[in-house]
CSV table of C-alpha atoms in Angstrom, one decimal:
chain,number,residue,atom,x,y,z
K,281,UNK,CA,16.5,21.1,-31.5
K,282,UNK,CA,17.7,17.9,-29.8
K,283,UNK,CA,15.8,14.7,-29.6
K,284,UNK,CA,15.7,15.0,-25.8
K,285,UNK,CA,13.9,18.4,-25.8
K,286,UNK,CA,11.6,17.9,-28.8
K,287,UNK,CA,8.1,18.7,-27.7
K,288,UNK,CA,5.2,16.3,-28.4
K,289,UNK,CA,2.5,18.0,-30.4
K,290,UNK,CA,-0.8,18.4,-28.5
K,291,UNK,CA,-3.9,16.9,-30.1
K,292,UNK,CA,-6.7,19.0,-31.3
K,293,UNK,CA,-8.5,18.4,-28.0
K,294,UNK,CA,-5.7,20.2,-26.1
K,295,UNK,CA,-5.1,17.0,-24.1
K,296,UNK,CA,-2.0,14.9,-24.2
K,297,UNK,CA,-2.5,11.1,-24.6
K,298,UNK,CA,-0.2,9.9,-21.9
K,299,UNK,CA,-2.1,10.7,-18.7
K,300,UNK,CA,-5.4,9.5,-20.1
K,301,UNK,CA,-3.9,6.3,-21.5
K,302,UNK,CA,-2.3,5.6,-18.1
K,303,UNK,CA,-5.6,6.2,-16.3
K,304,UNK,CA,-7.5,3.9,-18.7
K,305,UNK,CA,-5.0,1.1,-18.3
K,306,UNK,CA,-4.8,1.7,-14.6
K,307,UNK,CA,-8.6,1.0,-14.3
K,308,UNK,CA,-8.0,-2.5,-15.7
K,309,UNK,CA,-5.4,-3.1,-13.0
K,310,UNK,CA,-7.7,-1.8,-10.3
K,311,UNK,CA,-10.6,-4.0,-11.5
K,312,UNK,CA,-8.2,-7.0,-11.4
K,313,UNK,CA,-7.1,-6.1,-7.8
K,314,UNK,CA,-10.8,-5.9,-6.7
K,315,UNK,CA,-11.7,-9.1,-8.4
K,316,UNK,CA,-9.2,-11.1,-6.3
K,317,UNK,CA,-11.0,-10.0,-3.1
K,318,UNK,CA,-14.3,-11.5,-4.2
K,319,UNK,CA,-12.5,-14.8,-4.9
K,320,UNK,CA,-11.2,-14.7,-1.3
K,321,UNK,CA,-7.6,-14.2,-2.4
K,322,UNK,CA,-6.8,-10.6,-1.3
K,323,UNK,CA,-3.2,-9.3,-1.0
K,324,UNK,CA,-1.2,-11.5,1.4
K,325,UNK,CA,-3.4,-14.6,1.1
K,326,UNK,CA,-1.4,-17.9,1.1
K,327,UNK,CA,-1.9,-19.9,-2.1
K,328,UNK,CA,0.3,-22.9,-1.3
K,329,UNK,CA,-2.7,-25.3,-1.7
K,330,UNK,CA,-4.2,-23.6,-4.7
K,331,UNK,CA,-4.3,-25.0,-8.2
K,332,UNK,CA,-1.2,-24.3,-10.3
K,333,UNK,CA,-2.9,-21.7,-12.5
K,334,UNK,CA,-4.0,-19.8,-9.4
K,335,UNK,CA,-0.6,-20.0,-7.9
K,336,UNK,CA,0.9,-18.5,-11.1
K,337,UNK,CA,-1.8,-15.8,-11.0
K,338,UNK,CA,-0.9,-15.0,-7.4
K,339,UNK,CA,2.8,-14.7,-8.3
K,340,UNK,CA,2.1,-12.3,-11.2
K,341,UNK,CA,-0.4,-10.2,-9.2
K,342,UNK,CA,2.0,-9.9,-6.2
K,343,UNK,CA,4.9,-9.0,-8.5
K,344,UNK,CA,3.1,-6.6,-10.9
K,345,UNK,CA,-0.4,-5.7,-9.7
K,346,UNK,CA,-1.0,-5.6,-5.9
K,347,UNK,CA,0.0,-2.2,-4.6
K,348,UNK,CA,1.3,-1.1,-8.0
K,349,UNK,CA,-2.0,0.0,-9.7
K,350,UNK,CA,-3.0,1.9,-6.5
K,351,UNK,CA,0.3,4.0,-6.4
K,352,UNK,CA,0.0,4.8,-10.1
K,353,UNK,CA,-3.6,6.0,-9.6
K,354,UNK,CA,-2.5,8.1,-6.6
K,355,UNK,CA,0.3,9.7,-8.4
K,356,UNK,CA,-1.9,10.5,-11.4
K,357,UNK,CA,-4.6,11.9,-9.0
K,358,UNK,CA,-2.0,14.2,-7.4
K,359,UNK,CA,-0.7,15.2,-10.9
K,360,UNK,CA,-4.2,16.0,-12.1
K,361,UNK,CA,-5.1,18.0,-9.0
K,362,UNK,CA,-1.8,20.1,-9.3
K,363,UNK,CA,-2.4,20.6,-13.0
K,364,UNK,CA,-5.9,21.8,-12.4
K,365,UNK,CA,-4.7,24.3,-9.7
K,366,UNK,CA,-1.9,25.6,-12.0
K,367,UNK,CA,-4.3,26.1,-14.9
K,368,UNK,CA,-6.7,28.1,-12.7
K,369,UNK,CA,-3.8,30.2,-11.3
K,370,UNK,CA,-2.8,31.1,-14.9
K,371,UNK,CA,-6.3,32.1,-15.6
K,372,UNK,CA,-8.9,30.2,-17.7
K,373,UNK,CA,-11.2,31.6,-20.4
K,374,UNK,CA,-9.5,34.9,-20.0
K,375,UNK,CA,-10.4,35.2,-16.4
K,376,UNK,CA,-7.9,34.9,-13.5
K,377,UNK,CA,-9.4,32.8,-10.7
K,378,UNK,CA,-8.8,34.3,-7.2
K,379,UNK,CA,-6.7,32.2,-4.9
K,380,UNK,CA,-9.4,31.7,-2.2
K,381,UNK,CA,-11.7,30.3,-4.9
K,382,UNK,CA,-9.1,27.8,-6.1
K,383,UNK,CA,-8.6,26.7,-2.5
K,384,UNK,CA,-12.3,26.2,-2.0
K,385,UNK,CA,-12.5,24.2,-5.2
K,386,UNK,CA,-9.7,21.8,-4.0
K,387,UNK,CA,-11.6,21.4,-0.7
K,388,UNK,CA,-14.9,20.8,-2.5
K,389,UNK,CA,-13.3,18.2,-4.7
K,390,UNK,CA,-11.9,16.4,-1.7
K,391,UNK,CA,-15.2,16.5,0.2
K,392,UNK,CA,-17.2,15.2,-2.8
K,393,UNK,CA,-14.8,12.4,-3.5
K,394,UNK,CA,-15.1,11.4,0.2
K,395,UNK,CA,-18.9,11.4,-0.3
K,396,UNK,CA,-18.8,9.5,-3.6
K,397,UNK,CA,-16.4,7.0,-1.9
K,398,UNK,CA,-18.6,6.4,1.1
K,399,UNK,CA,-21.6,5.7,-1.0
K,400,UNK,CA,-19.6,3.4,-3.2
K,401,UNK,CA,-18.2,1.6,-0.1
K,402,UNK,CA,-21.6,1.1,1.4
K,403,UNK,CA,-23.3,-0.1,-1.8
K,404,UNK,CA,-20.5,-1.9,-3.6
K,405,UNK,CA,-17.0,-2.4,-2.5
K,406,UNK,CA,-15.9,-1.6,1.1
K,407,UNK,CA,-12.2,-1.5,0.2
K,408,UNK,CA,-12.7,1.3,-2.4
K,409,UNK,CA,-10.2,4.1,-2.8
K,410,UNK,CA,-12.2,7.2,-3.8
K,411,UNK,CA,-12.7,8.3,-0.2
K,412,UNK,CA,-9.0,7.8,0.5
K,413,UNK,CA,-8.1,10.2,-2.4
K,414,UNK,CA,-10.6,12.7,-1.2
K,415,UNK,CA,-9.1,12.6,2.3
K,416,UNK,CA,-5.6,13.0,0.7
K,417,UNK,CA,-6.8,16.1,-1.2
K,418,UNK,CA,-8.1,17.6,2.1
K,419,UNK,CA,-5.0,16.8,4.0
K,420,UNK,CA,-2.4,17.8,1.4
K,421,UNK,CA,-4.2,20.3,-0.8
K,422,UNK,CA,-2.6,23.2,1.0
K,423,UNK,CA,0.8,22.2,-0.4
K,424,UNK,CA,-0.5,23.1,-3.9
K,425,UNK,CA,-0.1,26.7,-2.9
K,426,UNK,CA,3.3,26.4,-1.4
K,427,UNK,CA,6.8,26.6,-3.1
K,428,UNK,CA,8.5,23.6,-4.4
K,429,UNK,CA,10.9,23.4,-1.4
K,430,UNK,CA,8.0,23.0,1.0
K,431,UNK,CA,6.4,20.3,-1.2
K,432,UNK,CA,9.7,18.4,-1.3
K,433,UNK,CA,10.1,18.7,2.4
K,434,UNK,CA,6.6,17.4,3.0
K,435,UNK,CA,7.4,14.4,0.7
K,436,UNK,CA,10.4,13.6,2.9
K,437,UNK,CA,8.4,13.8,6.1
K,438,UNK,CA,5.7,11.6,4.6
K,439,UNK,CA,8.3,9.0,3.5
K,440,UNK,CA,9.8,8.9,7.0
K,441,UNK,CA,6.4,8.5,8.6
K,442,UNK,CA,5.3,5.7,6.2
K,443,UNK,CA,8.6,3.8,6.9
K,444,UNK,CA,7.0,3.3,10.4
K,445,UNK,CA,3.3,3.1,9.7
K,446,UNK,CA,3.3,0.8,6.7
K,447,UNK,CA,5.1,-2.0,8.6
K,448,UNK,CA,2.7,-1.6,11.5
K,449,UNK,CA,-0.3,-1.8,9.1
K,450,UNK,CA,1.1,-4.8,7.3
K,451,UNK,CA,1.8,-6.6,10.6
K,452,UNK,CA,-1.9,-6.2,11.4
K,453,UNK,CA,-2.9,-7.4,7.9
K,454,UNK,CA,-0.6,-10.4,8.3
K,455,UNK,CA,-2.1,-11.4,11.5
K,456,UNK,CA,-5.6,-11.2,9.9
K,457,UNK,CA,-4.3,-13.3,6.9
K,458,UNK,CA,-2.9,-15.9,9.2
K,459,UNK,CA,-6.2,-16.3,11.0
K,460,UNK,CA,-8.2,-16.4,7.8
K,461,UNK,CA,-10.1,-13.2,8.6
K,462,UNK,CA,-8.6,-11.3,5.6
K,463,UNK,CA,-10.4,-13.6,3.2
K,464,UNK,CA,-13.8,-12.5,4.6
K,465,UNK,CA,-13.6,-8.7,4.1
K,466,UNK,CA,-16.6,-8.3,1.8
K,467,UNK,CA,-19.9,-8.2,3.6
K,468,UNK,CA,-23.0,-9.5,1.9
K,469,UNK,CA,-26.3,-7.9,1.1
K,470,UNK,CA,-28.9,-10.2,2.7
K,471,UNK,CA,-28.8,-9.5,6.4
K,472,UNK,CA,-29.0,-6.5,8.7
K,473,UNK,CA,-25.6,-7.4,10.0
K,474,UNK,CA,-24.2,-7.2,6.4
K,475,UNK,CA,-25.5,-3.6,6.1
K,476,UNK,CA,-24.3,-2.6,9.5
K,477,UNK,CA,-20.8,-3.9,8.6
K,478,UNK,CA,-20.9,-1.9,5.4
K,479,UNK,CA,-22.0,1.3,7.1
K,480,UNK,CA,-19.7,1.0,10.0
K,481,UNK,CA,-16.7,0.0,7.9
K,482,UNK,CA,-17.1,2.8,5.2
K,483,UNK,CA,-15.4,5.6,7.1
K,484,UNK,CA,-12.7,3.2,8.6
K,485,UNK,CA,-11.2,2.1,5.2
K,486,UNK,CA,-9.9,5.6,4.1
K,487,UNK,CA,-8.3,6.1,7.4
K,488,UNK,CA,-6.6,2.7,7.3
K,489,UNK,CA,-5.5,3.2,3.7
K,490,UNK,CA,-4.0,6.6,4.6
K,491,UNK,CA,-2.1,5.0,7.5
K,492,UNK,CA,-1.1,1.6,6.2
K,493,UNK,CA,-0.4,2.5,2.6
K,494,UNK,CA,1.8,5.5,1.4
K,495,UNK,CA,-1.2,7.4,0.0
K,496,UNK,CA,-0.3,10.9,1.1
K,497,UNK,CA,3.3,10.5,-0.1
K,498,UNK,CA,2.1,9.2,-3.5
K,499,UNK,CA,-0.2,12.2,-4.0
K,500,UNK,CA,2.5,14.6,-3.1
K,501,UNK,CA,4.9,12.9,-5.5
K,502,UNK,CA,2.1,13.6,-8.1
K,503,UNK,CA,2.2,17.3,-7.2
K,504,UNK,CA,6.0,17.4,-7.8
K,505,UNK,CA,5.7,15.5,-11.1
K,506,UNK,CA,3.1,18.0,-12.3
K,507,UNK,CA,5.3,21.0,-11.3
K,508,UNK,CA,8.1,19.4,-13.3
K,509,UNK,CA,5.7,18.9,-16.3
K,510,UNK,CA,6.8,15.2,-16.7
K,511,UNK,CA,3.5,14.1,-18.3
K,512,UNK,CA,2.6,17.5,-19.9
K,513,UNK,CA,5.8,17.3,-22.1
K,514,UNK,CA,7.1,13.7,-22.1
K,515,UNK,CA,9.3,14.4,-25.1
K,516,UNK,CA,11.3,17.0,-23.2
K,517,UNK,CA,11.7,14.5,-20.3
K,518,UNK,CA,12.2,11.3,-22.3
K,519,UNK,CA,15.5,10.4,-20.6
K,520,UNK,CA,14.2,11.1,-17.1
K,521,UNK,CA,11.0,9.1,-17.7
K,522,UNK,CA,13.0,6.2,-19.1
K,523,UNK,CA,15.1,6.1,-16.0
K,524,UNK,CA,12.0,6.3,-13.8
K,525,UNK,CA,10.3,3.5,-15.7
K,526,UNK,CA,13.2,1.1,-15.7
K,527,UNK,CA,14.4,1.9,-12.2
K,528,UNK,CA,10.9,2.0,-10.7
K,529,UNK,CA,9.7,-1.2,-12.2
K,530,UNK,CA,12.9,-3.0,-11.3
K,531,UNK,CA,12.8,-1.9,-7.7
K,532,UNK,CA,9.1,-2.8,-7.5
K,533,UNK,CA,9.6,-6.3,-8.8
K,534,UNK,CA,12.6,-7.0,-6.6
K,535,UNK,CA,10.8,-5.6,-3.5
K,536,UNK,CA,7.8,-7.9,-4.2
K,537,UNK,CA,9.9,-11.2,-4.4
K,538,UNK,CA,9.8,-11.8,-0.6
K,539,UNK,CA,6.1,-11.4,-0.5
K,540,UNK,CA,5.8,-13.9,-3.4
K,541,UNK,CA,7.8,-16.4,-1.5
K,542,UNK,CA,5.5,-15.9,1.5
K,543,UNK,CA,2.2,-16.2,-0.4
K,544,UNK,CA,3.3,-19.2,-2.3
K,545,UNK,CA,4.5,-21.0,0.8
K,546,UNK,CA,8.2,-21.1,0.0
K,547,UNK,CA,8.8,-19.0,3.1
K,548,UNK,CA,6.7,-19.5,6.3
K,549,UNK,CA,7.6,-16.6,8.5
K,550,UNK,CA,6.4,-16.3,12.0
K,551,UNK,CA,5.4,-13.4,14.2
K,552,UNK,CA,5.9,-10.0,12.7
K,553,UNK,CA,8.3,-11.1,10.0
K,554,UNK,CA,5.5,-11.9,7.5
K,555,UNK,CA,4.1,-8.4,8.0
K,556,UNK,CA,7.5,-6.8,7.4
K,557,UNK,CA,7.9,-8.7,4.1
K,558,UNK,CA,4.5,-7.5,3.0
K,559,UNK,CA,5.5,-4.0,4.0
K,560,UNK,CA,8.5,-4.2,1.7
K,561,UNK,CA,6.2,-5.1,-1.1
K,562,UNK,CA,3.9,-2.1,-0.3
K,563,UNK,CA,6.7,0.4,0.1
K,564,UNK,CA,8.5,-0.6,-3.1
K,565,UNK,CA,5.1,-0.2,-4.8
K,566,UNK,CA,5.8,3.6,-4.6
K,567,UNK,CA,8.6,3.0,-7.1
K,568,UNK,CA,6.4,0.7,-9.1
K,569,UNK,CA,3.6,3.2,-9.4
K,570,UNK,CA,6.0,5.9,-10.6
K,571,UNK,CA,7.6,3.5,-13.0
K,572,UNK,CA,4.3,2.5,-14.5
K,573,UNK,CA,3.2,6.1,-14.9
K,574,UNK,CA,6.5,6.9,-16.6
K,575,UNK,CA,6.2,3.9,-18.9
K,576,UNK,CA,2.7,4.9,-20.0
K,577,UNK,CA,4.0,8.5,-20.6
K,578,UNK,CA,6.6,7.1,-23.0
K,579,UNK,CA,4.0,4.9,-24.7
K,580,UNK,CA,1.7,7.8,-25.0
K,581,UNK,CA,4.4,9.8,-26.6
K,582,UNK,CA,4.9,7.1,-29.2
K,583,UNK,CA,1.2,6.9,-29.9
K,584,UNK,CA,0.3,10.6,-29.7
K,585,UNK,CA,-0.1,11.3,-33.4
K,586,UNK,CA,-1.8,8.0,-34.3
K,587,UNK,CA,-3.1,6.3,-31.2
K,588,UNK,CA,-5.2,3.7,-33.1
K,589,UNK,CA,-8.6,2.4,-32.1
K,590,UNK,CA,-7.5,0.5,-29.0
K,591,UNK,CA,-5.3,3.2,-27.5
K,592,UNK,CA,-7.9,5.7,-28.3
K,593,UNK,CA,-10.6,3.8,-26.5
K,594,UNK,CA,-8.3,3.3,-23.5
K,595,UNK,CA,-7.6,7.0,-23.4
K,596,UNK,CA,-11.3,7.7,-23.7
K,597,UNK,CA,-11.9,5.6,-20.6
K,598,UNK,CA,-9.1,7.5,-18.9
K,599,UNK,CA,-10.7,10.8,-19.6
K,600,UNK,CA,-13.8,9.5,-17.8
K,601,UNK,CA,-11.9,7.7,-15.0
K,602,UNK,CA,-14.4,8.4,-12.2
K,603,UNK,CA,-17.3,7.0,-14.2
K,604,UNK,CA,-15.5,3.9,-15.3
K,605,UNK,CA,-13.9,3.3,-11.9
K,606,UNK,CA,-17.4,3.1,-10.5
K,607,UNK,CA,-18.8,1.1,-13.5
K,608,UNK,CA,-16.0,-1.5,-13.4
K,609,UNK,CA,-16.4,-1.9,-9.6
K,610,UNK,CA,-20.2,-2.4,-9.9
K,611,UNK,CA,-19.8,-4.9,-12.8
K,612,UNK,CA,-17.0,-6.9,-11.0
K,613,UNK,CA,-19.3,-7.1,-7.9
K,614,UNK,CA,-22.3,-8.2,-10.0
K,615,UNK,CA,-20.3,-11.0,-11.6
K,616,UNK,CA,-18.3,-12.2,-8.6
K,617,UNK,CA,-20.0,-11.3,-5.3
K,618,UNK,CA,-21.5,-14.4,-3.7
K,619,UNK,CA,-24.8,-12.7,-3.1
K,620,UNK,CA,-25.0,-11.4,-6.7
K,621,UNK,CA,-23.6,-13.3,-9.7
K,622,UNK,CA,-21.8,-15.6,-7.3
K,623,UNK,CA,-19.0,-16.5,-9.7
K,624,UNK,CA,-16.4,-15.7,-7.0
K,625,UNK,CA,-17.5,-18.9,-5.2
K,626,UNK,CA,-16.3,-21.1,-8.0
K,627,UNK,CA,-13.2,-19.5,-9.5
K,628,UNK,CA,-9.8,-18.9,-8.0
K,629,UNK,CA,-7.4,-16.1,-8.6
K,630,UNK,CA,-6.9,-16.7,-12.3
K,631,UNK,CA,-10.6,-16.9,-13.0
K,632,UNK,CA,-11.3,-13.7,-11.0
K,633,UNK,CA,-8.7,-11.9,-13.0
K,634,UNK,CA,-10.2,-13.1,-16.3
K,635,UNK,CA,-13.6,-11.8,-15.1
K,636,UNK,CA,-12.1,-8.4,-14.4
K,637,UNK,CA,-10.5,-8.3,-17.9
K,638,UNK,CA,-13.9,-9.1,-19.4
K,639,UNK,CA,-15.6,-6.4,-17.4
K,640,UNK,CA,-13.0,-3.9,-18.5
K,641,UNK,CA,-13.4,-4.8,-22.2
K,642,UNK,CA,-17.1,-4.2,-21.9
K,643,UNK,CA,-16.4,-0.8,-20.3
K,644,UNK,CA,-14.0,-0.1,-23.0
K,645,UNK,CA,-16.7,-0.4,-25.6
K,646,UNK,CA,-18.9,2.0,-23.6
K,647,UNK,CA,-16.0,4.5,-23.4
K,648,UNK,CA,-15.5,4.4,-27.1
K,649,UNK,CA,-19.2,5.0,-27.7
K,650,UNK,CA,-19.2,8.0,-25.3
K,651,UNK,CA,-16.1,9.4,-27.1
K,652,UNK,CA,-17.6,9.0,-30.5
K,653,UNK,CA,-20.7,10.8,-29.3
K,654,UNK,CA,-18.7,13.6,-27.6
K,655,UNK,CA,-20.3,12.9,-24.2
K,656,UNK,CA,-18.5,13.1,-20.9
K,657,UNK,CA,-18.7,10.3,-18.2
K,658,UNK,CA,-21.8,10.9,-16.1
K,659,UNK,CA,-20.0,10.7,-12.8
K,660,UNK,CA,-17.2,12.9,-14.0
K,661,UNK,CA,-19.6,15.5,-15.2
K,662,UNK,CA,-21.5,15.4,-11.9
K,663,UNK,CA,-18.4,15.9,-9.9
K,664,UNK,CA,-17.3,18.9,-12.1
K,665,UNK,CA,-20.7,20.5,-11.6
K,666,UNK,CA,-20.6,20.0,-7.8
K,667,UNK,CA,-17.1,21.3,-7.5
K,668,UNK,CA,-17.6,24.4,-9.7
K,669,UNK,CA,-20.8,25.6,-7.9
């Protein structure tokens, strides 16, 4: 048997390390992306007058983090949804699940994710992404029951559509950034106006994300990756994953360079040009998300037999991704929100990123304890119960 087609052994749990490892690491990147918003430096914010360490942090986040963690999460979400449907179609526990029941479970998952996301948006972070993924499941879930040709065709149509809508969305974001409004996107907790803004804005965000970011395309790419088994059997797809990792990350970094020049003040574009340069960063994030997912698949393949304590804890967090997505978001808000811990008032981009890393490390210890006790994440278990009813 050749090295290219050698299969990775499955662990005793029946789970491969790669997808869980990728999800756990991705939660760190998402916490870091959220932290910057509390420090008034969301994506696209000019940092020409910031301290040198914050300018360096802005360069690194624009190149490697902003709109790169989100695509990887979306691809993994689509992958997991397609894998779940395929498992049910093959039959589970000796029982073949009827097609209508599987379709209903996909719709229920989407609806409950929307509900979880709306509650999270109102109480914690208005820019959250759970509701967006639930909406994506509702809009694209029917493709999980169609042949590969239909799914590929849908991906092409989504790609063409987002080539138009992403620039439009980023032109709008650029106009907000230029006016300073983008730095004030997080309502407080102390006034009736704050709560009205949270409630009114909660259903708007998933619609904007689905329009201005290539969410549906990314989820459908996850469907295609699952059908190809890229993460189920990374050893058999080692060469393909290597090409995706190198090519995807390279395209992602190069596509983010113009946005770096804009946010650091090297370029001062006028009119719609700034939005178009931000759109290039967002669109090349599709390649970055795929590249990151492929890179973690290869890392998981290397660590599969002996993951070690750190990789094991990261994978444990990834197995409970809903729980720790919510926990990280809550802790980041508690530490940084001006009406709560308030640290976001005093730190720049670099300090916010360090706070997110600290939060993630605390969550990592909790994930390791849950794994040692054999307990699921509470939010994940609740979602499974709601979906399976």
